[in-house]
Short mmCIF file of C-alpha atoms in Angstrom, two decimals:
data_model
loop_
_atom_site.label_atom_id
_atom_site.label_comp_id
_atom_site.label_asym_id
_atom_site.label_seq_id
_atom_site.Cartn_x
_atom_site.Cartn_y
_atom_site.Cartn_z
CA MET A 238 12.12 16.22 -35.58
CA ARG A 239 14.44 15.05 -38.36
CA ILE A 240 16.29 11.84 -38.83
CA GLU A 241 19.69 12.61 -40.55
CA LEU A 242 20.26 10.23 -43.48
CA ASN A 243 23.92 10.99 -43.95
CA ALA A 244 25.51 11.38 -40.50
CA GLY A 245 29.13 10.82 -41.96
CA GLY A 246 27.74 9.80 -45.34
CA LEU A 247 28.40 6.64 -47.29
CA SER A 248 31.95 6.23 -46.22
CA SER A 249 33.02 9.02 -48.44
CA GLY A 250 30.68 11.67 -47.17
CA THR A 251 28.09 11.36 -49.88
CA SER A 252 24.54 12.04 -48.73
CA VAL A 253 21.65 9.68 -49.49
CA ALA A 254 19.97 12.24 -51.54
CA THR A 255 23.10 12.77 -53.67
CA MET A 256 23.38 8.97 -54.07
CA GLN A 257 19.82 8.88 -55.27
CA ASP A 258 20.58 11.46 -58.00
CA ASP A 259 23.68 9.61 -59.04
CA LEU A 260 21.87 6.28 -59.26
CA GLY A 261 19.30 8.00 -61.48
CA SER A 262 21.91 9.38 -63.81
CA LEU A 263 23.71 6.01 -63.78
CA VAL A 264 20.54 4.20 -64.82
CA LYS A 265 20.01 6.72 -67.65
CA ARG A 266 23.66 6.36 -68.92
CA SER A 267 23.44 2.59 -68.63
CA ASN A 268 20.21 2.49 -70.59
CA SER A 269 21.79 4.77 -73.33
CA MET A 270 24.85 2.70 -73.57
CA LEU A 271 22.73 -0.45 -73.81
CA SER A 272 20.57 1.15 -76.56
CA ALA A 273 23.72 2.15 -78.54
CA PHE A 274 25.14 -1.44 -78.51
CA GLN A 275 21.75 -2.90 -79.48
CA LEU A 276 21.54 -0.37 -82.43
CA LEU A 277 25.16 -1.39 -83.50
CA ARG A 278 24.20 -5.03 -83.41
CA GLN A 279 21.18 -4.35 -85.71
CA TYR A 280 23.19 -2.32 -88.21
CA THR A 281 25.86 -5.10 -88.32
CA TYR A 282 23.28 -7.66 -89.27
CA GLN A 283 22.10 -5.46 -92.00
CA ILE A 284 25.40 -5.06 -93.87
CA ASN A 285 25.29 -6.27 -97.43
CA GLY A 286 26.79 -9.69 -97.94
CA GLY A 287 25.87 -10.84 -94.27
CA VAL A 288 28.11 -10.79 -91.32
CA GLY A 289 31.15 -12.52 -92.82
CA CYS A 290 34.35 -11.33 -91.26
CA LEU A 291 32.48 -9.19 -88.82
CA GLN A 292 31.26 -12.25 -87.00
CA ASP A 293 33.82 -11.93 -84.16
CA ALA A 294 32.95 -8.28 -83.69
CA LEU A 295 29.22 -9.10 -83.50
CA ASN A 296 29.85 -11.73 -80.95
CA GLY A 297 31.86 -9.19 -78.84
CA ILE A 298 28.99 -6.81 -79.09
CA GLU A 299 26.44 -9.47 -78.06
CA GLU A 300 28.59 -10.24 -74.98
CA ARG A 301 28.75 -6.54 -74.12
CA ILE A 302 25.03 -6.17 -74.49
CA GLN A 303 24.48 -8.95 -72.06
CA ILE A 304 26.82 -7.41 -69.49
CA ASP A 305 25.36 -3.96 -69.78
CA ASP A 306 21.79 -5.38 -69.61
CA SER A 307 22.63 -7.16 -66.31
CA ARG A 308 24.33 -4.07 -65.04
CA ALA A 309 21.26 -1.92 -65.84
CA PHE A 310 19.06 -4.31 -64.08
CA ASN A 311 21.13 -4.31 -60.97
CA ILE A 312 21.31 -0.52 -60.99
CA ALA A 313 17.59 -0.28 -61.41
CA GLN A 314 17.14 -2.77 -58.40
CA THR A 315 19.42 -0.64 -56.28
CA GLU A 316 17.39 2.50 -57.11
CA THR A 317 14.21 0.80 -56.12
CA LYS A 318 15.75 -0.24 -52.75
CA VAL A 319 17.08 3.16 -52.09
CA LYS A 320 13.63 4.74 -52.71
CA ALA A 321 12.00 2.23 -50.41
CA PHE A 322 14.61 2.95 -47.71
CA VAL A 323 14.06 6.64 -48.04
CA GLN A 324 10.28 6.25 -47.87
CA LEU A 325 10.77 4.02 -44.69
CA VAL A 326 13.01 6.86 -43.11
CA HIS A 327 10.44 9.52 -43.85
CA THR A 328 7.58 7.28 -42.46
CA THR A 329 9.67 6.65 -39.29
CA ASP A 330 10.62 10.36 -38.96
CA SER A 331 6.84 11.18 -39.06
CA LYS A 332 5.97 8.72 -36.43
CA VAL A 333 8.69 9.62 -34.11
CA ALA A 334 7.73 13.32 -34.56
CA ASP A 335 4.22 12.40 -33.45
CA LEU A 336 5.51 10.37 -30.46
CA VAL A 337 7.76 13.20 -29.37
CA LYS A 338 4.90 15.61 -29.71
CA GLN A 339 2.76 13.45 -27.42
CA ASN A 340 5.52 12.65 -24.92
CA HIS A 341 7.46 15.90 -25.39
CA ASP A 342 8.95 16.28 -21.87
CA ALA A 343 9.52 12.49 -21.23
CA PHE A 344 11.30 12.06 -24.54
CA TYR A 345 13.68 14.95 -24.02
CA MET A 346 14.44 13.92 -20.42
CA VAL A 347 15.72 10.54 -21.89
CA ASN A 348 17.11 11.97 -25.10
CA ALA A 349 18.63 15.27 -24.01
CA TRP A 350 20.85 15.28 -27.06
CA ALA A 351 17.74 15.69 -29.33
CA LYS A 352 16.32 18.74 -27.60
CA PRO A 353 16.60 21.81 -29.85
CA VAL A 354 18.86 24.55 -28.30
CA VAL A 355 16.65 27.62 -27.52
CA ALA A 356 18.01 30.78 -26.29
CA MET A 357 16.78 31.45 -22.63
CA ASP A 358 15.66 34.76 -21.35
CA ALA A 359 16.65 36.00 -17.89
CA VAL A 360 13.82 34.20 -15.96
CA GLN A 361 14.37 30.90 -17.79
CA LEU A 362 18.09 31.14 -17.11
CA TRP A 363 17.38 31.67 -13.36
CA TYR A 364 15.07 28.63 -13.20
CA SER A 365 17.56 26.48 -15.09
CA ARG A 366 20.40 27.34 -12.65
CA ALA A 367 18.00 26.77 -9.66
CA MET A 368 17.13 23.28 -11.02
CA ASP A 369 20.79 22.62 -11.37
CA VAL A 370 21.32 23.48 -7.80
CA LEU A 371 18.42 21.40 -6.67
CA ASN A 372 19.65 18.39 -8.61
CA ALA A 373 23.04 18.80 -7.10
CA ALA A 374 21.49 18.92 -3.57
CA GLU A 375 19.39 15.79 -4.43
CA LYS A 376 22.60 13.96 -5.49
CA ILE A 377 24.33 14.96 -2.24
CA GLY A 378 21.31 13.82 -0.21
CA ALA A 379 21.27 10.46 -2.00
CA ARG A 380 25.08 10.01 -1.30
CA GLN A 381 24.31 10.76 2.33
CA ALA A 382 21.57 8.36 2.42
CA GLU A 383 23.66 5.75 0.88
CA GLN A 384 26.41 6.38 3.58
CA ARG A 385 23.71 6.00 6.24
CA GLU A 386 22.62 2.72 4.80
CA LYS A 387 26.19 1.54 5.19
CA VAL A 388 25.46 1.42 9.02
CA ASP A 389 24.18 -2.13 9.32
CA LEU A 390 22.22 -2.00 12.51
CA ASP A 391 21.32 -5.71 12.34
CA GLU A 392 24.88 -6.75 12.30
CA MET A 393 25.66 -4.62 15.53
CA SER A 394 26.08 -6.39 18.83
CA ASP A 395 23.90 -5.25 21.71
CA GLU A 396 26.75 -3.21 23.05
CA GLU A 397 27.29 -1.53 19.67
CA LEU A 398 23.63 -0.80 19.31
CA GLN A 399 23.49 0.73 22.80
CA ALA A 400 26.44 2.96 21.82
CA TYR A 401 24.63 4.10 18.63
CA TYR A 402 21.46 4.59 20.61
CA GLU A 403 23.30 6.95 23.07
CA GLU A 404 24.60 8.96 20.16
CA MET A 405 21.12 9.30 18.68
CA LEU A 406 19.63 10.19 22.19
CA LEU A 407 22.07 13.21 22.21
CA ILE A 408 20.79 14.19 18.79
CA ALA A 409 17.16 13.72 19.87
CA ASN A 410 17.70 16.12 22.70
CA ASP A 411 19.57 18.71 20.58
CA PRO A 412 17.10 21.34 19.23
CA ASN A 413 19.77 22.57 16.79
CA ARG A 414 20.46 19.13 15.16
CA SER A 415 21.46 19.27 11.48
CA PRO A 416 19.29 17.87 8.68
CA GLU A 417 21.71 14.99 8.24
CA ASP A 418 21.43 14.04 11.94
CA GLU A 419 17.65 14.40 11.69
CA ALA A 420 17.66 11.88 8.78
CA ARG A 421 19.91 9.53 10.84
CA LEU A 422 17.55 9.73 13.79
CA ASN A 423 14.56 9.00 11.66
CA ASP A 424 16.24 6.04 9.99
CA PHE A 425 16.96 4.70 13.51
CA LEU A 426 13.50 5.15 14.64
CA ASP A 427 12.24 3.24 11.63
CA TYR A 428 14.57 0.41 12.43
CA LEU A 429 13.29 0.36 15.94
CA SER A 430 9.64 0.34 15.04
CA ASP A 431 9.13 -3.17 13.67
CA VAL A 432 8.78 -5.26 16.85
CA ASP A 433 5.98 -7.58 17.14
CA VAL A 434 4.96 -7.01 20.78
CA LYS A 435 3.22 -10.30 20.99
CA SER A 436 6.59 -12.08 20.81
CA LEU A 437 7.65 -10.44 24.11
CA LYS A 438 4.93 -12.10 26.20
CA TYR A 439 7.37 -13.73 28.63
CA ALA A 440 10.07 -10.99 28.29
CA ASP A 441 10.81 -8.35 30.99
CA LEU A 442 10.99 -5.22 28.88
CA ALA A 443 12.21 -3.23 31.85
CA ASP A 444 15.33 -5.48 32.20
CA PRO A 445 16.14 -7.38 29.03
CA ARG A 446 19.48 -8.44 30.29
CA MET A 447 17.91 -11.83 31.20
CA PHE A 448 17.97 -12.72 27.45
CA PRO A 449 21.47 -11.86 26.49
CA ASN A 450 22.43 -11.60 22.75
CA ASN A 451 19.31 -13.20 21.17
CA LYS A 452 16.26 -11.84 19.32
CA VAL A 453 14.06 -11.49 22.46
CA GLN A 454 16.72 -9.22 24.02
CA ARG A 455 17.31 -7.23 20.80
CA ASP A 456 13.44 -6.69 20.55
CA CYS A 457 13.26 -5.60 24.23
CA LEU A 458 16.06 -3.07 23.60
CA LYS A 459 14.33 -1.86 20.44
CA VAL A 460 11.21 -1.07 22.34
CA LYS A 461 13.06 0.63 25.09
CA TYR A 462 15.19 2.76 22.76
CA TYR A 463 12.23 3.75 20.62
CA VAL A 464 10.32 5.10 23.55
CA ALA A 465 13.26 6.97 24.89
CA LEU A 466 14.03 8.64 21.45
CA TYR A 467 10.41 9.28 20.58
CA GLU A 468 9.53 11.21 23.82
CA PRO A 469 12.05 14.11 23.49
CA LEU A 470 10.72 14.66 19.96
CA HIS A 471 6.94 14.64 20.91
CA GLU A 472 6.39 16.35 24.23
CA ASN A 473 2.56 16.48 23.93
CA ASP A 474 2.31 12.78 23.20
CA THR A 475 4.57 12.00 26.13
CA LYS A 476 2.41 14.15 28.48
CA ALA A 477 -0.76 12.59 27.32
CA MET A 478 0.58 8.99 27.89
CA ASN A 479 2.12 9.84 31.31
CA THR A 480 -1.26 11.31 32.46
CA PHE A 481 -3.03 8.20 31.38
CA PHE A 482 -0.54 6.02 33.35
CA SER A 483 -1.23 8.05 36.49
CA ASN A 484 -5.05 7.87 36.19
CA TYR A 485 -6.67 5.34 38.36
CA GLY A 486 -10.13 4.90 39.92
CA ASP A 487 -10.61 5.05 43.57
CA GLY A 488 -9.58 1.87 45.37
CA VAL A 489 -6.94 0.61 42.96
CA PRO A 490 -4.04 -0.52 45.12
CA GLU A 491 -0.58 0.71 44.27
CA SER A 492 0.56 -2.89 43.93
CA ASP A 493 -1.84 -3.21 40.93
CA HIS A 494 -0.75 -0.16 39.11
CA TRP A 495 0.81 -0.28 35.65
CA ARG A 496 4.08 -2.24 35.58
CA ASP A 497 7.07 -0.84 34.00
CA GLU A 498 7.17 -3.42 31.18
CA GLU A 499 3.58 -2.76 30.54
CA ILE A 500 4.02 0.99 30.24
CA LEU A 501 6.91 0.54 27.77
CA ALA A 502 4.86 -1.87 25.52
CA ILE A 503 1.67 0.32 25.59
CA LYS A 504 3.67 3.46 24.89
CA TYR A 505 5.60 1.66 22.06
CA LEU A 506 2.28 0.58 20.40
CA ALA A 507 0.70 4.04 21.00
CA TYR A 508 3.62 6.13 19.63
CA ARG A 509 4.15 4.15 16.41
CA SER A 510 0.33 3.74 15.82
CA PRO A 511 -1.00 4.89 12.42
CA GLN A 512 -3.37 7.80 11.60
CA PRO A 513 -6.05 8.44 12.53
CA GLN A 514 -5.80 6.11 15.60
CA HIS A 515 -2.74 7.91 16.83
CA ASP A 516 -4.32 11.33 17.12
CA LEU A 517 -7.53 10.01 18.58
CA LEU A 518 -5.44 8.25 21.24
CA MET A 519 -3.38 11.33 22.11
CA LYS A 520 -6.36 13.58 22.23
CA TYR A 521 -8.32 11.46 24.71
CA MET A 522 -5.69 9.54 26.72
CA PRO A 523 -5.50 12.09 29.55
CA GLN A 524 -9.25 11.56 30.19
CA ILE A 525 -9.11 7.73 30.42
CA LYS A 526 -8.91 5.96 33.71
CA VAL A 527 -8.45 2.35 34.75
CA ALA A 528 -11.01 1.14 37.36
CA ASP A 529 -9.62 -2.20 38.05
CA PHE A 530 -6.89 -4.78 36.93
CA ASN A 531 -8.62 -7.96 38.32
CA THR A 532 -12.04 -7.74 36.67
CA VAL A 533 -14.18 -10.87 36.53
CA SER A 534 -17.48 -11.67 34.87
CA GLU A 535 -20.63 -12.82 36.58
CA THR A 536 -19.45 -16.45 36.18
CA GLY A 537 -16.12 -15.57 37.79
CA SER A 538 -13.88 -15.72 34.63
CA ALA A 539 -11.45 -13.06 33.62
CA ALA A 540 -13.13 -10.26 31.85
CA SER A 541 -12.42 -6.66 30.44
CA TYR A 542 -14.96 -3.98 29.54
CA TYR A 543 -15.68 -0.28 29.25
CA ASP A 544 -18.36 1.01 31.53
CA PRO A 545 -20.18 4.20 30.25
CA SER A 546 -21.74 4.67 33.70
CA ASP A 547 -18.28 5.51 35.38
CA ARG A 548 -16.50 6.22 32.04
CA MET A 549 -13.52 3.90 33.02
CA ILE A 550 -12.03 0.89 31.50
CA HIS A 551 -12.21 -2.29 33.68
CA LEU A 552 -9.24 -4.73 32.95
CA ASN A 553 -7.92 -8.12 33.88
CA ARG A 554 -4.20 -8.57 33.62
CA GLU A 555 -4.52 -12.34 32.92
CA LEU A 556 -6.76 -11.58 29.96
CA PHE A 557 -4.97 -8.73 28.30
CA LEU A 558 -1.57 -10.70 28.37
CA THR A 559 -2.96 -13.89 27.14
CA HIS A 560 -5.95 -13.08 24.92
CA VAL A 561 -5.81 -14.75 21.45
CA SER A 562 -6.01 -11.31 19.69
CA GLY A 563 -2.54 -10.53 20.97
CA ASP A 564 -0.84 -8.87 23.85
CA TYR A 565 -2.44 -5.53 24.88
CA HIS A 566 -5.13 -5.69 22.03
CA VAL A 567 -7.74 -5.96 24.74
CA ILE A 568 -6.52 -2.76 26.46
CA PHE A 569 -6.74 -0.82 23.19
CA HIS A 570 -10.16 -2.39 22.36
CA GLU A 571 -11.60 -1.12 25.64
CA ILE A 572 -9.82 2.23 25.25
CA GLY A 573 -11.63 2.37 21.80
CA HIS A 574 -15.00 2.25 23.50
CA ASN A 575 -13.80 5.00 25.94
CA VAL A 576 -12.72 7.10 22.98
CA ASP A 577 -15.99 6.42 21.11
CA ASP A 578 -17.82 7.73 24.14
CA LEU A 579 -15.64 10.83 24.49
CA MET A 580 -15.93 11.63 20.82
CA TYR A 581 -19.60 12.16 21.39
CA ASP A 582 -19.40 15.09 23.92
CA GLY A 583 -23.24 15.44 23.90
CA GLY A 584 -23.86 12.11 25.53
CA THR A 585 -25.23 11.40 29.05
CA ASP A 586 -24.92 8.48 31.46
CA GLU A 587 -28.59 7.74 31.73
CA THR A 588 -28.48 4.54 29.73
CA VAL A 589 -25.84 2.40 28.03
CA TYR A 590 -27.06 3.24 24.47
CA ASN A 591 -26.98 7.01 24.20
CA TRP A 592 -23.44 7.90 24.43
CA ARG A 593 -21.53 6.39 21.39
CA TYR A 594 -20.35 8.66 18.74
CA SER A 595 -20.41 5.74 16.29
CA GLU A 596 -24.09 4.94 17.18
CA THR A 597 -25.76 8.29 17.60
CA THR A 598 -27.48 10.29 14.90
CA ASP A 599 -25.80 13.32 16.39
CA GLY A 600 -22.49 11.72 15.46
CA ALA A 601 -23.83 11.75 11.86
CA TYR A 602 -22.38 8.43 11.02
CA ALA A 603 -24.62 5.81 12.60
CA GLU A 604 -26.80 5.22 9.47
CA ARG A 605 -23.88 5.33 7.03
CA LEU A 606 -21.98 2.82 9.21
CA ASP A 607 -24.98 0.51 9.41
CA GLN A 608 -25.36 0.55 5.67
CA ALA A 609 -21.65 -0.03 5.00
CA LEU A 610 -21.52 -2.90 7.39
CA GLU A 611 -24.60 -4.58 5.91
CA ARG A 612 -23.19 -4.14 2.33
CA ASP A 613 -19.70 -5.34 3.08
CA VAL A 614 -20.89 -8.49 4.79
CA SER A 615 -23.64 -9.18 2.41
CA LYS A 616 -21.28 -9.06 -0.61
CA ARG A 617 -18.99 -11.55 0.97
CA ILE A 618 -21.84 -13.94 1.89
CA TRP A 619 -23.19 -13.76 -1.64
CA LYS A 620 -19.84 -14.45 -3.10
CA ALA A 621 -19.45 -17.52 -0.92
CA ILE A 622 -22.88 -18.79 -2.02
CA ASP A 623 -21.94 -18.22 -5.72
CA ASP A 624 -18.54 -19.89 -5.16
CA TYR A 625 -20.24 -23.00 -3.85
CA ASN A 626 -22.00 -23.58 -7.01
CA GLU A 627 -18.86 -23.00 -9.11
CA ASP A 628 -16.75 -25.44 -7.08
CA ASP A 629 -18.30 -28.72 -8.36
CA ALA A 630 -20.72 -28.83 -5.46
CA LEU A 631 -22.40 -32.21 -4.72
CA PHE A 632 -25.74 -30.42 -4.61
CA LYS A 633 -26.28 -27.34 -6.85
CA ILE A 634 -28.63 -24.71 -5.44
CA ASP A 635 -30.95 -22.47 -7.53
CA GLY A 636 -31.98 -18.94 -7.04
CA PRO A 637 -34.64 -19.49 -4.35
CA GLY A 638 -32.31 -21.85 -2.46
CA LYS A 639 -29.53 -19.21 -2.51
CA GLN A 640 -31.95 -16.74 -0.97
CA GLN A 641 -33.04 -19.19 1.66
CA ILE A 642 -29.42 -19.83 2.67
CA TYR A 643 -28.67 -16.12 2.78
CA ASP A 644 -31.75 -15.35 4.89
CA VAL A 645 -30.61 -17.99 7.46
CA MET A 646 -27.08 -16.73 7.50
CA VAL A 647 -28.13 -13.18 8.34
CA GLY A 648 -30.64 -14.27 10.88
CA LYS A 649 -33.92 -13.62 9.00
CA SER A 650 -34.86 -17.31 8.87
CA ARG A 651 -34.18 -20.40 10.86
CA TYR A 652 -31.69 -23.14 10.04
CA GLU A 653 -34.33 -25.75 10.90
CA ASP A 654 -36.45 -24.56 7.90
CA LEU A 655 -33.88 -25.70 5.38
CA ASN A 656 -34.25 -29.02 3.71
CA LEU A 657 -31.40 -31.48 3.89
CA ARG A 658 -29.64 -30.49 0.72
CA LEU A 659 -29.76 -26.72 1.66
CA LYS A 660 -28.45 -27.58 5.11
CA PHE A 661 -25.54 -29.30 3.64
CA ALA A 662 -24.77 -26.29 1.29
CA TYR A 663 -25.31 -23.89 4.20
CA ASP A 664 -22.75 -25.69 6.48
CA LEU A 665 -20.07 -25.49 3.63
CA ILE A 666 -20.81 -21.89 2.80
CA ASN A 667 -20.80 -20.82 6.43
CA ARG A 668 -17.43 -22.64 6.96
CA ASN A 669 -16.00 -20.91 3.98
CA VAL A 670 -16.84 -17.47 5.36
CA ARG A 671 -15.53 -18.26 8.77
CA SER A 672 -12.29 -19.38 7.36
CA ASP A 673 -11.90 -15.82 5.86
CA ILE A 674 -12.44 -14.03 9.16
CA ASN A 675 -10.57 -16.67 11.30
CA ARG A 676 -8.63 -14.87 13.96
CA CYS A 677 -9.30 -11.50 12.35
CA THR A 678 -10.93 -8.44 14.10
CA ALA A 679 -13.37 -8.27 11.09
CA SER A 680 -15.08 -11.22 12.87
CA ASP A 681 -16.91 -8.73 15.01
CA ALA A 682 -18.66 -7.27 12.00
CA TYR A 683 -19.57 -10.59 10.49
CA GLU A 684 -20.87 -11.94 13.79
CA SER A 685 -22.95 -8.77 14.43
CA GLN A 686 -24.45 -8.68 10.96
CA THR A 687 -25.37 -12.36 11.07
CA ARG A 688 -26.64 -12.22 14.69
CA GLY A 689 -23.96 -14.68 15.60
CA ASN A 690 -24.77 -17.29 12.81
CA ILE A 691 -21.27 -16.76 11.45
CA TYR A 692 -19.52 -17.07 14.84
CA GLN A 693 -15.80 -17.02 15.07
CA GLY A 694 -15.17 -15.83 18.55
CA PRO A 695 -13.42 -15.49 20.89
CA HIS A 696 -14.29 -11.78 21.33
CA HIS A 697 -18.01 -12.14 22.14
CA SER A 698 -20.66 -14.86 22.51
CA ALA A 699 -23.19 -15.56 19.83
CA GLN A 700 -25.81 -14.39 22.23
CA TYR A 701 -24.09 -10.98 22.63
CA TRP A 702 -25.05 -10.05 19.03
CA GLU A 703 -28.79 -10.38 19.59
CA ASP A 704 -28.75 -6.73 20.60
CA GLU A 705 -28.30 -4.75 17.44
CA GLU A 706 -27.13 -1.73 19.26
CA MET A 707 -23.72 -3.34 19.91
CA ASP A 708 -22.87 -3.46 16.04
CA ASN A 709 -21.20 -0.04 15.44
CA MET A 710 -19.47 0.30 18.73
CA GLU A 711 -17.71 -3.06 18.47
CA VAL A 712 -16.69 -2.62 14.91
CA PHE A 713 -15.29 0.83 15.81
CA SER A 714 -13.25 -0.62 18.77
CA ALA A 715 -11.96 -3.48 16.48
CA TRP A 716 -10.92 -0.88 13.89
CA PHE A 717 -9.31 1.29 16.51
CA ALA A 718 -7.36 -1.54 18.29
CA SER A 719 -6.28 -3.55 15.39
CA GLY A 720 -4.77 -0.52 13.65
CA ILE A 721 -2.65 0.17 16.79
CA CYS A 722 -1.69 -3.46 17.78
CA ASN A 723 -1.66 -5.54 14.66
CA PRO A 724 -0.92 -3.79 11.27
CA GLU A 725 -1.36 -7.04 9.18
CA ASP A 726 -4.64 -7.97 10.82
CA TYR A 727 -5.77 -4.26 10.27
CA GLU A 728 -4.97 -4.54 6.51
CA ARG A 729 -6.81 -7.95 6.30
CA ALA A 730 -9.88 -6.48 8.09
CA ARG A 731 -9.83 -3.56 5.59
CA GLN A 732 -10.04 -5.95 2.75
CA LEU A 733 -12.95 -7.80 4.32
CA LEU A 734 -14.79 -4.56 5.26
CA PRO A 735 -13.71 -1.88 2.62
CA GLU A 736 -16.70 0.40 2.88
CA THR A 737 -16.98 0.10 6.59
CA TYR A 738 -13.36 1.13 7.28
CA GLN A 739 -13.56 3.98 4.79
CA THR A 740 -16.67 5.30 6.59
CA MET A 741 -14.81 5.09 9.94
CA ASP A 742 -11.90 7.03 8.41
CA GLU A 743 -14.22 9.76 7.22
CA MET A 744 -15.79 9.74 10.74
CA ALA A 745 -12.48 10.35 12.20
CA GLU A 746 -11.73 13.07 9.62
CA LYS A 747 -14.81 14.93 10.67
CA HIS A 748 -14.07 14.67 14.29
CA LEU A 749 -10.41 15.70 14.08
CA GLY A 750 -11.25 18.42 11.67
CA ARG A 751 -8.87 17.76 8.84
CA SER A 752 -8.96 16.48 5.29
CA TYR A 753 -8.39 12.85 4.26
CA THR A 754 -7.52 12.00 0.75
CA ASN A 755 -6.56 8.48 -0.63
CA GLY A 756 -5.34 7.23 2.70
CA LYS A 757 -3.27 10.28 3.56
CA TRP A 758 -4.08 12.77 6.38
CA LYS A 759 -3.61 16.58 6.04
CA TYR A 760 -3.98 19.05 8.74
#
């Protein structure tokens, strides 16, 4: 690396190096001239008889000495500054060379003009031309993407959107579609995939015309169009879902069968679901049956559950359409239990506790999942305890007091055994943790690990968690259903249960037989 000091020179084309030499010569000549005048002055003073008539000449010499002395000083200053400038240039040149050496490729990518020209051999020349072709193709692709973006789907009327959908449907059914049409189709599917199904609680997805030209109708159309476009592209998924919707237990009247709007909504959620939930769904959906749509509990209230004895899900329409977790979440939660059962193909039906993949040692993840759950919940509880002391608490708690509160929180001690101050602190800390898990599917994990002491509801009663066998299976189904139905809730639960969710990711990896790296799945 070299920094050119004279690119064009000093207006006249003189290089800095030449200027340095000239300044040195000028200093020498100036000093010589000054010495000569000083000598002349000395000789003049020594003339016999004094200065006399030479006084005027002597005054002129004195004036010239002063001028040349000032000029010599200025030239010397200039020479010093030029030397400092050249030193700075060389230092900068050295630093730049080091930086270029460290960031060679990145530097030349930004400063192509600085890259030395090197003769290419035949192989290098071929690769260079190939890169030129790829770069040109990339630019063309970018222009095409920019043109696609000019299609403002949000600004289309319902009629225009329908016309565009019909065009995309022809493309979806064309096995010889071009790459550009494939990209347009994928862009359209992305646009259609952002509907919050909970917002369609009172909408008739099968006939959205009852909500003309408003957001509800637009969302209904997006759900309908997404399913219609997805299915020609994914025949196996379509077959799996259609098989599920035709699977009923004995005695289910036709009048209770799946309704058109329910089929559309469930397909929409299943088709756009993330990995690994998507592939677990499609693998096991053909084996899942619905036993009932009017299930009630022993007390007569609406209920939904999975029964391992008949390996069917028992649902209640009133519940899965109005449950606080969101429309259809209950369905996928019970399907999650069914999938958990089917994943463990070595299970039997003798008891309720020997079939779950997430619970059995044969599944290889029960112990790891237990430990991950305990660590995740424990860390959050201890953080809440520590935060209490840091938030200007009315009553500070010491180490033994913290341990007492933790023991009560996880069900190892009784609340009644705390003194008044610790009860006050416990109530605030418990409320703090509950606020974190409010209306989040992570609540199952916190409720199970604290034996209902951190109870958020409404999924299960506090008494439900007295049975430790329920922990893993409920956390698995919560992980499964929230990933499908509520992406925001799913990400929030991952933050509250990082190690637990990572363990379930790996469990699915093992079962599906593919690698999982940094949140991405590879077959």
